[in-house]
Short mmCIF file of C-alpha atoms in Angstrom, two decimals:
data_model
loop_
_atom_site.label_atom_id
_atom_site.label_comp_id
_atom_site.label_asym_id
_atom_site.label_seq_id
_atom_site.Cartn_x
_atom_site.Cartn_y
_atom_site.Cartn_z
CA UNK A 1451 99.70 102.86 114.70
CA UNK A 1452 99.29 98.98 113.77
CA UNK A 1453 102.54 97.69 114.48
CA UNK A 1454 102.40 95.20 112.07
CA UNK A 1455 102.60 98.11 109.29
CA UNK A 1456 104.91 100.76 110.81
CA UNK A 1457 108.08 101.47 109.27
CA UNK A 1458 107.50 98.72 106.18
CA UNK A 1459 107.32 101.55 103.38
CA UNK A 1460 109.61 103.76 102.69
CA UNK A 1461 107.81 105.59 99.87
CA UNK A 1462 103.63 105.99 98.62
CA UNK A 1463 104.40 103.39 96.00
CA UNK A 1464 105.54 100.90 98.38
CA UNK A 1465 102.15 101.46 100.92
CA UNK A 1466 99.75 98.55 101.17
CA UNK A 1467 97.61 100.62 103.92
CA UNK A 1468 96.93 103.88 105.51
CA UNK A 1469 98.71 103.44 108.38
CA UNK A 1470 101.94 102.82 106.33
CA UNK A 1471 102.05 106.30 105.83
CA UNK A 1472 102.14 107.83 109.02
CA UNK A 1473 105.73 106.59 109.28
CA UNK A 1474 106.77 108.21 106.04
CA UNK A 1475 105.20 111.69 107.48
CA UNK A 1476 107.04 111.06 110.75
CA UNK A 1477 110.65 110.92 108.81
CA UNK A 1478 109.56 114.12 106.72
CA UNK A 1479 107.97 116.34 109.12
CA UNK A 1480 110.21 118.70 111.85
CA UNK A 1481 109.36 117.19 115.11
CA UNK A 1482 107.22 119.72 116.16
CA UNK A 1483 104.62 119.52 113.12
CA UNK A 1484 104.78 115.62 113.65
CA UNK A 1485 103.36 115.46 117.12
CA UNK A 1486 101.33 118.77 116.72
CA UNK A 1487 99.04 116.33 113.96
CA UNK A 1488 99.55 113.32 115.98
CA UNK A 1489 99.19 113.97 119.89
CA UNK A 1490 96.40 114.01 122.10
CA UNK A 1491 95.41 115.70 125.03
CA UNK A 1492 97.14 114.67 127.82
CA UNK A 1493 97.50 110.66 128.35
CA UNK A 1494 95.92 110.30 125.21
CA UNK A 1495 93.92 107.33 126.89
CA UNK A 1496 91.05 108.14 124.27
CA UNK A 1497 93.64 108.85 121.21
CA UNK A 1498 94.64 104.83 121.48
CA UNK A 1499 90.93 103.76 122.10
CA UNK A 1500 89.54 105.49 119.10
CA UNK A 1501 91.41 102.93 117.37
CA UNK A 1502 91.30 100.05 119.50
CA UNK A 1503 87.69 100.20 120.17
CA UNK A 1504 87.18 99.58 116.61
CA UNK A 1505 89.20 96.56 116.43
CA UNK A 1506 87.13 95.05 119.60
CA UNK A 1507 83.53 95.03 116.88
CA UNK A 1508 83.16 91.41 115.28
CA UNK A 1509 81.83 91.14 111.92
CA UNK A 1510 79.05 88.53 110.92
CA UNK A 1511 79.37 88.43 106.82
CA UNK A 1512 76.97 86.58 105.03
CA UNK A 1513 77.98 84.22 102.14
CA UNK A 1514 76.57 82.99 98.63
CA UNK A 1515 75.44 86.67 98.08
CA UNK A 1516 76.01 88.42 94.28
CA UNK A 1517 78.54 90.91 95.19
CA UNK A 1518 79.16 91.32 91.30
CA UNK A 1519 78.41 95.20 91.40
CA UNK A 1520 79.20 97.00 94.42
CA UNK A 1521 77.76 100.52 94.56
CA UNK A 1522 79.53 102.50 97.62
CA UNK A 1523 77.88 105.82 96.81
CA UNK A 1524 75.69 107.65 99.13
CA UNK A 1525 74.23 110.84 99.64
CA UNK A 1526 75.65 114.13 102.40
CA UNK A 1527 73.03 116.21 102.80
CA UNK A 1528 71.50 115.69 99.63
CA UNK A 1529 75.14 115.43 97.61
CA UNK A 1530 75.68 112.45 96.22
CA UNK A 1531 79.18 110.86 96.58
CA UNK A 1532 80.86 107.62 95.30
CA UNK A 1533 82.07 106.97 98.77
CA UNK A 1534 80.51 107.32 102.12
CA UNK A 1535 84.52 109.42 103.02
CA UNK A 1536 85.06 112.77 103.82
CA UNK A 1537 87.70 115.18 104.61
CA UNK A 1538 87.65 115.78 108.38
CA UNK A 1539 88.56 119.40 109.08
CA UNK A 1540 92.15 119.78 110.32
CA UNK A 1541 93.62 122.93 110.68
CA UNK A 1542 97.48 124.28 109.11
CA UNK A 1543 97.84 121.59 106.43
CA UNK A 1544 101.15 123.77 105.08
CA UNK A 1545 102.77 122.60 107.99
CA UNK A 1546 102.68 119.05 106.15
CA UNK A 1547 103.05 120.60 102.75
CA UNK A 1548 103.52 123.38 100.71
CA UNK A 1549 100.27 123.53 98.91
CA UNK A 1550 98.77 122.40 102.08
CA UNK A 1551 94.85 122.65 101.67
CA UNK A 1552 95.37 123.46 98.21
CA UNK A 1553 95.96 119.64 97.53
CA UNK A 1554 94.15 118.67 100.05
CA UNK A 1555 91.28 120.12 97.69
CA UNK A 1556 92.73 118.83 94.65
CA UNK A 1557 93.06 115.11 95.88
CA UNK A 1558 89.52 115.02 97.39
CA UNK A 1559 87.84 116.62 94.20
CA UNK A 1560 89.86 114.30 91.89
CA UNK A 1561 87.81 111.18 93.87
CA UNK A 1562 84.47 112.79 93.86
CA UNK A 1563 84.58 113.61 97.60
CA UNK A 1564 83.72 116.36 99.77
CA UNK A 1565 86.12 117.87 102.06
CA UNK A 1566 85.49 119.89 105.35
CA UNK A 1567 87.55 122.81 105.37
CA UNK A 1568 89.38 124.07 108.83
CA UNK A 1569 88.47 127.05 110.09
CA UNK A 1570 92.22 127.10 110.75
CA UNK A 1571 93.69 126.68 107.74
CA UNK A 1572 96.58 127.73 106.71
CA UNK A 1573 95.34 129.24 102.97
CA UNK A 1574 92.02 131.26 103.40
CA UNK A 1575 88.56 129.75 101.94
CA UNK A 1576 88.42 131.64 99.05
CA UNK A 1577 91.87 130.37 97.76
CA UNK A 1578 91.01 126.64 99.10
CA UNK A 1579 86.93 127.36 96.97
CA UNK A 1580 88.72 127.79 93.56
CA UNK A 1581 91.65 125.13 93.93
CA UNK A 1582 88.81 122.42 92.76
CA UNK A 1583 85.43 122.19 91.62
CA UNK A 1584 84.70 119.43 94.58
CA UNK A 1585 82.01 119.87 97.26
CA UNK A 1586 83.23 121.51 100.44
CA UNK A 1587 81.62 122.67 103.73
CA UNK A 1588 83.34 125.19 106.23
CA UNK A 1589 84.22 124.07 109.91
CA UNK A 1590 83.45 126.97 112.03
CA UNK A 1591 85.14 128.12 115.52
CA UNK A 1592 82.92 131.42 117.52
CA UNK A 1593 85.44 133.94 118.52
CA UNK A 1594 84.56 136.01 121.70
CA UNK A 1595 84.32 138.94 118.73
CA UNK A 1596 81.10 137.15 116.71
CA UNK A 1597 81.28 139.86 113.96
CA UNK A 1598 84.57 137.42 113.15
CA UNK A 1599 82.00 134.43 112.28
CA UNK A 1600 79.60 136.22 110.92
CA UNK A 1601 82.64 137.31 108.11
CA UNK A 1602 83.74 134.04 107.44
CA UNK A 1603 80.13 132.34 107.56
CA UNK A 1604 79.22 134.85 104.68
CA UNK A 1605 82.21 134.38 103.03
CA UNK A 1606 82.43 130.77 102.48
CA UNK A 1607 78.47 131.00 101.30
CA UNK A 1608 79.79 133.38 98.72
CA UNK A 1609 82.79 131.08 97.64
CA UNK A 1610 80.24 128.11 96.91
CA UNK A 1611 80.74 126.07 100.43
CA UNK A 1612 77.88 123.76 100.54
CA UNK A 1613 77.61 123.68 104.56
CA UNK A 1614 78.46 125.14 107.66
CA UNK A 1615 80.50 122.36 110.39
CA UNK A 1616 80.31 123.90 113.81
CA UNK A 1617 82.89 122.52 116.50
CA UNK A 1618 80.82 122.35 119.57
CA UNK A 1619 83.22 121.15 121.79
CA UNK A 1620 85.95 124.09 121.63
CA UNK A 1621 85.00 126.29 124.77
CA UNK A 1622 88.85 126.19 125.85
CA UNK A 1623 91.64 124.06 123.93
CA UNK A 1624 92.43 120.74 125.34
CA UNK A 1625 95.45 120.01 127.04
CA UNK A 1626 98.31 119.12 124.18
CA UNK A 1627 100.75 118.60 125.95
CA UNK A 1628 103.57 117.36 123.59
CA UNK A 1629 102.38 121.23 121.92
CA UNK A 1630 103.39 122.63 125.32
CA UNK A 1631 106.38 120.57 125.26
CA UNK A 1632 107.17 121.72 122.16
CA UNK A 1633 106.55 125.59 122.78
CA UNK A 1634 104.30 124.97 119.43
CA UNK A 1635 104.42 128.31 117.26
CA UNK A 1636 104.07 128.40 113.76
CA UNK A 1637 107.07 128.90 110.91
CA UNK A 1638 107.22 132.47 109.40
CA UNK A 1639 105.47 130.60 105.99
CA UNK A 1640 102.08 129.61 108.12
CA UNK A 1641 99.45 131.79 109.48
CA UNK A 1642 95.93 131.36 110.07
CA UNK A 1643 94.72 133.22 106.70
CA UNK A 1644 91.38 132.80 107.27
CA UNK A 1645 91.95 135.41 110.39
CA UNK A 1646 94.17 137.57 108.46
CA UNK A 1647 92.29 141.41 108.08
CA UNK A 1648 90.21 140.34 110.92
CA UNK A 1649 92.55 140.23 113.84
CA UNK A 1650 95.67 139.57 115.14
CA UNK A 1651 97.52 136.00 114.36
CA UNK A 1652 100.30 135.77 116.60
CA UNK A 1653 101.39 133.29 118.52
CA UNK A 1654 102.79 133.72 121.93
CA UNK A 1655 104.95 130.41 122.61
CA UNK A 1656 106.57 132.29 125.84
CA UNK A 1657 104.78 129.89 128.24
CA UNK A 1658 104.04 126.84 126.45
CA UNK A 1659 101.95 125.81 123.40
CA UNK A 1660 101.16 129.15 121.56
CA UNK A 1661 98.03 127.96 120.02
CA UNK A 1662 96.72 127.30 123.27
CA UNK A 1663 97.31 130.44 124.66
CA UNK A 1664 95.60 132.07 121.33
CA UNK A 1665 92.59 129.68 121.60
CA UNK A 1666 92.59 130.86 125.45
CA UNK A 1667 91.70 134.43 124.64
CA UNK A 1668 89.96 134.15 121.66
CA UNK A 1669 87.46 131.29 121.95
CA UNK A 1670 83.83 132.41 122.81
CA UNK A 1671 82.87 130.18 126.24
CA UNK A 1672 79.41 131.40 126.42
CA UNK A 1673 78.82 129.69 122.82
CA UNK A 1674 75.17 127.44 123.35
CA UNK A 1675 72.38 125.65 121.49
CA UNK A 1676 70.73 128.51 121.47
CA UNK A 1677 73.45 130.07 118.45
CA UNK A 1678 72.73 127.51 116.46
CA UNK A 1679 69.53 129.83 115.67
CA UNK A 1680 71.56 132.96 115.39
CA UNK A 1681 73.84 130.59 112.96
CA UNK A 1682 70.56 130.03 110.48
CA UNK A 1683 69.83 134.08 110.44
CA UNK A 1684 72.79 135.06 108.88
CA UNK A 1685 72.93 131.68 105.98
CA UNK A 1686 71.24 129.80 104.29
CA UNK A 1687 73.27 127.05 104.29
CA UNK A 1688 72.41 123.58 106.58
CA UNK A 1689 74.48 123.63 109.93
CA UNK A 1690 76.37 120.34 111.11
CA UNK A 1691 77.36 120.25 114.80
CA UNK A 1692 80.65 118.64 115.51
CA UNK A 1693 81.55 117.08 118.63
CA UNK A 1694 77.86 115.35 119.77
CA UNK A 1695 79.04 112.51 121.95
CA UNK A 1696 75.67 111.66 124.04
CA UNK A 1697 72.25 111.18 123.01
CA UNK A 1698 71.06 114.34 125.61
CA UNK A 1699 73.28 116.46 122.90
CA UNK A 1700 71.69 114.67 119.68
CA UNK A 1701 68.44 115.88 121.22
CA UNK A 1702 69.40 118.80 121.66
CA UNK A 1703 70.81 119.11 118.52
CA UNK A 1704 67.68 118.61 116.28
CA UNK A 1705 65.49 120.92 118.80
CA UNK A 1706 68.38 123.36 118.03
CA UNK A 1707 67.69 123.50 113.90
CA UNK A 1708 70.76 121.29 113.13
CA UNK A 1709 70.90 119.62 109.66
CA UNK A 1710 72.99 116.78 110.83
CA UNK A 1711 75.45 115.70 113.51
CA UNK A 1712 79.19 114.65 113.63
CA UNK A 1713 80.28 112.24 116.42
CA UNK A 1714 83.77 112.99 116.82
CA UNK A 1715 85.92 113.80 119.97
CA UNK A 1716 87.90 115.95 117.98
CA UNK A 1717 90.37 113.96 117.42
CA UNK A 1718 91.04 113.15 120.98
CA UNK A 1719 92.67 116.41 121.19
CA UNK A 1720 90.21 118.08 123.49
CA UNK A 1721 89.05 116.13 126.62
CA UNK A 1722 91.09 112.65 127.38
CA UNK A 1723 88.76 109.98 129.23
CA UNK A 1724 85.92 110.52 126.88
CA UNK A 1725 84.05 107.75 124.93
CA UNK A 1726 85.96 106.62 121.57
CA UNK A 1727 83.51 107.85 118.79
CA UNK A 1728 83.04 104.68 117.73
CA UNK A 1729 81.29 103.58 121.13
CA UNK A 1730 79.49 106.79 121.33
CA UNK A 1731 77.74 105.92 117.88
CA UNK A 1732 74.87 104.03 118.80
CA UNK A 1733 74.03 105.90 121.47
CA UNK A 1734 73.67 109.23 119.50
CA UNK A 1735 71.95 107.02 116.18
CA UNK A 1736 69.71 105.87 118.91
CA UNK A 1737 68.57 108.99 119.85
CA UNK A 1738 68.33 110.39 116.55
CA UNK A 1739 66.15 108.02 115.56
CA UNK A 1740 66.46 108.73 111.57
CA UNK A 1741 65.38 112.64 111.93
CA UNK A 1742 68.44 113.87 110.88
CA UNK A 1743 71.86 112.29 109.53
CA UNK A 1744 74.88 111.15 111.29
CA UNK A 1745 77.67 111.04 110.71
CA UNK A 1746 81.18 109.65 112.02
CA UNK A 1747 85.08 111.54 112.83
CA UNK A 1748 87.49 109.78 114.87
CA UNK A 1749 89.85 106.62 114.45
CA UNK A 1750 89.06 105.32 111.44
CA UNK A 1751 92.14 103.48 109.72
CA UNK A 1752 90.56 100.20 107.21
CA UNK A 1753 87.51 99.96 105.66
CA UNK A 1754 86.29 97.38 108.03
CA UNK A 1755 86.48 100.76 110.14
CA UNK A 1756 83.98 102.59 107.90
CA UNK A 1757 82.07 98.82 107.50
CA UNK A 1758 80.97 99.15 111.30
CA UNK A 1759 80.44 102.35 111.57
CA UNK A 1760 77.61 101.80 109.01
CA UNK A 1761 76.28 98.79 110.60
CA UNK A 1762 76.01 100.83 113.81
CA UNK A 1763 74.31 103.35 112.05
CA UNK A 1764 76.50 106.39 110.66
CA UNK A 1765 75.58 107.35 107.10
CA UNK A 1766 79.12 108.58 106.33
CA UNK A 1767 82.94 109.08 108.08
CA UNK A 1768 85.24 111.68 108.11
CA UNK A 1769 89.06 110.64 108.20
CA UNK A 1770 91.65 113.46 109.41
CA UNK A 1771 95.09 112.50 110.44
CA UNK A 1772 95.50 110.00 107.95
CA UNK A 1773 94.64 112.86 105.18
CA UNK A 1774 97.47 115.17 106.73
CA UNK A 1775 99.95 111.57 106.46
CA UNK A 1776 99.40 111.32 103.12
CA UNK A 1777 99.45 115.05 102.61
CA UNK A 1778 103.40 115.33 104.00
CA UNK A 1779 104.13 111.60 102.29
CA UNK A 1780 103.27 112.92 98.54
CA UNK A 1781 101.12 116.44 98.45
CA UNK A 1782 97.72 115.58 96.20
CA UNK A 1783 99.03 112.28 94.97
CA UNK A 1784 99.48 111.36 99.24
CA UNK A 1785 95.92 112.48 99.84
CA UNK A 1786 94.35 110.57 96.68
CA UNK A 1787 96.16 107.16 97.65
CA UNK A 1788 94.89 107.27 101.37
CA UNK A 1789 91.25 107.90 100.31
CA UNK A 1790 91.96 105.22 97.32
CA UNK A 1791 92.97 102.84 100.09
CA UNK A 1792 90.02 103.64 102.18
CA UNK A 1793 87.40 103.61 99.45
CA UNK A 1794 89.15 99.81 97.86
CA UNK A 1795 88.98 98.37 101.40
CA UNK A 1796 85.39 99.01 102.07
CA UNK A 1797 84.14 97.70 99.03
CA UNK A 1798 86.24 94.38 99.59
CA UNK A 1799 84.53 93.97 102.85
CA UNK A 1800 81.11 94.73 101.40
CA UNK A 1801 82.00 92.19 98.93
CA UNK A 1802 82.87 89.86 101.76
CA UNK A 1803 80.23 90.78 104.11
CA UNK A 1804 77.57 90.36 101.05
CA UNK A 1805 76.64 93.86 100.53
CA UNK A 1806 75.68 95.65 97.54
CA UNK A 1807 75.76 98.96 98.50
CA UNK A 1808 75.68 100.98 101.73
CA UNK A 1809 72.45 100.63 102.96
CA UNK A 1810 72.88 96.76 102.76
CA UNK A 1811 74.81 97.06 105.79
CA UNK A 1812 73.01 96.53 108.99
CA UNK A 1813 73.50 95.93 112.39
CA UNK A 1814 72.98 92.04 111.95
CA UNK A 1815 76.43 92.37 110.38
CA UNK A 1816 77.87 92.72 113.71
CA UNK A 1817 78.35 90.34 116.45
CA UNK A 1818 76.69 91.67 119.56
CA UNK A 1819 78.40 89.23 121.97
CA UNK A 1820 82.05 90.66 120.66
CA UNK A 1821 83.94 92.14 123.27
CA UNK A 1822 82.80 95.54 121.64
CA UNK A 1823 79.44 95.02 123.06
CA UNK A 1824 80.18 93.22 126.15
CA UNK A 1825 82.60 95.59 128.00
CA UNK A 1826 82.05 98.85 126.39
CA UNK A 1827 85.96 99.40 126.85
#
């Protein structure tokens, strides 16, 4: 966290910015919910660059521009949104708060966003599908049993999801190790409801981090490009693939059939010593070369955050810890005020940087000498 904003607010009313309110969630939340959101895989080098990388890009505004109507909408996938901000998927949101995804839904509907549903959430898609009317797509792990996928891929079709987010970079689960700490199991309240009828939810905690353990046995290693075909026989709906970090893998991607791409490093929760997503960007936009969108998870915290990530060539962002903050600060009403944050400060640096709307920004917006550039962390 900026340490110029932690521990300043003691309630939503008194937050100024979104990284006010990971303090509040750390005073509300039992310890081991707290670092089960926060914590990274194992010296979280990439956790604190995902961050820091961003604050290493110089901006280059231009001046004496009419900024007198700013128009931040965009379009996902042929949705149009009045912010370029999604929803990252992030799994058990009742471990924050009691209506959990519920509000989650709620809060991003009630701003005209769409939000990514975990495959791991903690109420199941069909409950999370009629809490709102807003746009939402449906993250998607591959059990070693597919028929599992298959289920919940038909499902969330049927319950109006508008897209399919497959996590491509879930072989094994990364190495949490404040979860193993922690012996991380989940409170008699949570479960994974998605999985419930389909197979066995328990956690085994006996040895370390439960979840890990699960993951161990159930994730499907021998998942490959090659599924992303077996993906489009069994929907209709267009498949993003979550986790692309090189350009080989954007490639890849769009000879695959994908719709679109993430960047993300999940959260830095998988493998530690991997590019921030942030520096990965370009690379992957450079590849893609306009064929298919891209799109941006991973550190984002101002909207001078969201500002670069346009100018190097993302068409949207996905924000997920500081979602689940807000969720265990103030349910919907946490939620709403982080994206309201978000969606304020990037059109006061548009305004600043002389942009009218989203596809003003452009790479000359950012310095290319900047440290950013020069060092590549």
């Amino acid at each position: 966290m900026d340490n110029s904003s932690e521990g300043k607010a003691n309630s939503i009313e008194e937050v100024v910015n979104v990284a006010e309110f990971e303090a509040i969630a750390k005073r509300k939340l039992p310890k081991m919910a707290y670092d089960f959101y926060a914590s990274g895989a194992e010296d979280q080098w990439t956790l604190r660059h995902n961050k820091i990388a961003f604050s290493r890009i110089r901006l280059r505004p231009r001046v004496l521009v009419d900024v007198s109507k700013v128009d931040m909408s965009t379009s996902v996938l042929g949705f149009k949104v009045p912010m370029p901000i999604m929803v990252a998927p992030t799994a058990l949101h009742k471990l924050a708060h009691p209506e959990g995804e519920l509000a989650t839904a709620r809060a991003a509907s009630s701003v005209g966003t769409i939000m990514v549903l975990s495959f791991s959430s903690s109420y199941n898609l069909e409950e999370v599908a009629g809490a709102s009317s807003g746009l939402k797509f449906f993250q998607l792990y591959v059990y070693n049993d597919r028929k599992i996928a298959e289920s919940l891929v038909v499902r969330a079709e049927n319950a109006g999801f508008k897209a399919i987010v497959l996590t491509g970079d879930t072989p094994r689960l990364g190495r949490r190790e404040a979860d193993i700490k922690n012996r991380f199991t989940l409170p008699p309240n949570v479960t994974l409801k998605n999985l419930e009828g389909l197979m066995s939810v328990e956690l085994d905690e006996s040895k370390g981090s439960g979840l890990e353990a699960y993951a161990s046995n159930t994730m499907d290693r021998s998942l490959s490009w090659k599924d992303i075909g077996w993906l489009k026989s069994i929907t209709q709906l267009p498949i993003l693939v979550k986790g692309v970090l090189t350009g080989e893998d954007a490639s890849l991607a769009i000879n695959a059939g994908a719709s679109g791409i993430i960047v993300s490093n999940h959260g830095a929760r998988q493998l530690d010593g991997v590019l921030p997503t942030i520096v990965a960007l370009e690379e992957v936009v450079n590849a893609v070369q306009g064929r298919i969108p891209v799109y941006l998870d991973g550190g984002v915290r101002r909207g001078t955050d969201i500002f670069k990530a346009f100018a190097l060539g993302a068409q949207a962002v996905l924000v997920g810890r500081p979602v689940i903050y807000g969720l265990a600060s103030d349910g919907q009403a946490g939620v709403e005020k982080v994206l309201k944050l978000l969606s304020d400060e990037l059109e006061l640096v548009m305004s600043l940087c002389g942009c009218c709307s989203v596809d003003d920004i452009k790479p000359s917006h950012i310095d290319r000498a900047s440290d950013f550039f020069s060092s590549r962390l």
